[in-house]
């Protein structure tokens, strides 16, 4: 009996303890208030966190705690000027808002009380304003989505599983009838990365319009999006034609061309590159990279052998870098008297081009010309007379060593050109005779093709000067001076006699 009484007492104590804990514990989030008057939905907030409501409908995903930003976004489609946070409301303040939708009777009231902030939604004569608000928001969003599809600038349509067109937007109606091209679209797969291209030729138009069609399947059918790519297709065709034209043009060039794309792979070459570098067409068609290309040139001895192979990669990297900056140009002297001029030039989109030009003939011609010039100069230097050639511009072109010794000037060591007056001043200082040099200057300046000037004059007793002005082709003149004394003449006579 004692045990029974003890058990009953323990049970009553447990029930009392549970009742007391229930009374003292905090109110659960989103608890439901007693049934409110019909047509009112109330939300109670402490700061920005909701702790009670009787709405019957809440924002999507509100199975956990609801905060004011969530409710604010839920109410925003109907009500403007909602505060960003409820903590900014003044004590005991009230805000009354009306729906901005035409014909909508919804009202929203925000009241700051001593127990928190009360948000009240009314929508007479509807008994469940929160549920009606949810319906209106869904309808508004559906109308916005429908209007967005209808106003889209590119064609959009949807078909059933059977292929029947369920609906289409205005752009699709204006562009083409999807039902007429169902066979062309049947091969596409949903969410395929490579969309289907479709060519449409309108009646009375000779030009076709190109569309890129992408499709997405759902449980009801297939949704299609078409994008007008006519300009892209035309640009691709023009680019292809341009590349073909360039290829045909490059095929007749005697300069070897190698174009590498931004990934440094050989993208374009011409037949002259094969002839100049001895690289096989099969190797070049394999699109080798820049390093492999230059390595092959080195193996074929088509470029100068580097002093150190260890620094070979560094040297090639410097060549590539200089070509990218448009600063690379070198002359490669190869065995068998072959000389190439190699130029690197940057191209758009990070590409780089190398030009290989055989200048062996030019180099040999320049060497031959230089040899002839040296031979001519040596012949003039061997003459005892001073020979001075004046160009058609009345500027000294060149002279021999005898003229340099006689006049004490060397025009090759001066940056400035020596004109006729400068030459006459030098002659007057070395061989004083004003009358002679005035006559010589007049003859040098004269453009007439008359009888050349050939005279001899005695400057001082025992010192004579022979001077001649000869007319050369192209308006040039040649001045020849021979200065000798009687002693020098007697010595020369004895040497010749012996």
mmCIF file of N, CA and C in Angstrom, residues 174-177 180-181 199-209:
data_model
loop_
_atom_site.group_PDB
_atom_site.id
_atom_site.type_symbol
_atom_site.label_atom_id
_atom_site.label_comp_id
_atom_site.label_asym_id
_atom_site.label_seq_id
_atom_site.Cartn_x
_atom_site.Cartn_y
_atom_site.Cartn_z
ATOM 1 N N UNK A 174 6.875 35.650 -86.099
ATOM 2 C CA UNK A 174 7.391 36.514 -87.157
ATOM 3 C C UNK A 174 8.525 35.866 -87.937
ATOM 4 N N UNK A 175 9.250 34.938 -87.328
ATOM 5 C CA UNK A 175 10.442 34.377 -87.976
ATOM 6 C C UNK A 175 10.096 33.195 -88.885
ATOM 7 N N UNK A 176 9.493 32.162 -88.330
ATOM 8 C CA UNK A 176 9.193 30.958 -89.123
ATOM 9 C C UNK A 176 8.211 30.103 -88.341
ATOM 10 N N UNK A 177 7.682 29.096 -89.023
ATOM 11 C CA UNK A 177 6.756 28.159 -88.399
ATOM 12 C C UNK A 177 7.550 26.927 -87.956
ATOM 13 N N UNK A 180 7.023 23.441 -89.650
ATOM 14 C CA UNK A 180 7.550 23.164 -90.983
ATOM 15 C C UNK A 180 8.984 22.652 -90.952
ATOM 16 N N UNK A 181 9.652 22.804 -89.833
ATOM 17 C CA UNK A 181 11.058 22.391 -89.740
ATOM 18 C C UNK A 181 11.260 21.365 -88.627
ATOM 19 N N UNK A 199 18.713 26.966 -91.437
ATOM 20 C CA UNK A 199 18.671 28.025 -92.446
ATOM 21 C C UNK A 199 17.223 28.226 -92.890
ATOM 22 N N UNK A 200 16.766 29.481 -92.842
ATOM 23 C CA UNK A 200 15.387 29.824 -93.201
ATOM 24 C C UNK A 200 15.421 30.827 -94.345
ATOM 25 N N UNK A 201 14.716 30.509 -95.416
ATOM 26 C CA UNK A 201 14.592 31.429 -96.553
ATOM 27 C C UNK A 201 13.144 31.854 -96.667
ATOM 28 N N UNK A 202 12.897 33.132 -96.452
ATOM 29 C CA UNK A 202 11.530 33.640 -96.500
ATOM 30 C C UNK A 202 11.079 33.803 -97.949
ATOM 31 N N UNK A 203 9.756 33.789 -98.127
ATOM 32 C CA UNK A 203 9.209 33.982 -99.468
ATOM 33 C C UNK A 203 9.517 35.394 -99.953
ATOM 34 N N UNK A 204 9.957 35.485 -101.195
ATOM 35 C CA UNK A 204 10.274 36.776 -101.780
ATOM 36 C C UNK A 204 11.634 37.315 -101.390
ATOM 37 N N UNK A 205 12.417 36.516 -100.661
ATOM 38 C CA UNK A 205 13.755 36.960 -100.246
ATOM 39 C C UNK A 205 14.784 35.960 -100.760
ATOM 40 N N UNK A 206 15.838 36.490 -101.350
ATOM 41 C CA UNK A 206 16.894 35.618 -101.895
ATOM 42 C C UNK A 206 17.926 35.250 -100.840
ATOM 43 N N UNK A 207 17.923 35.949 -99.737
ATOM 44 C CA UNK A 207 18.905 35.698 -98.689
ATOM 45 C C UNK A 207 18.300 34.848 -97.572
ATOM 46 N N UNK A 208 19.106 33.957 -97.048
ATOM 47 C CA UNK A 208 18.674 33.088 -95.962
ATOM 48 C C UNK A 208 19.092 33.676 -94.617
ATOM 49 N N UNK A 209 18.294 33.363 -93.617
ATOM 50 C CA UNK A 209 18.630 33.724 -92.253
ATOM 51 C C UNK A 209 18.953 32.445 -91.495
#
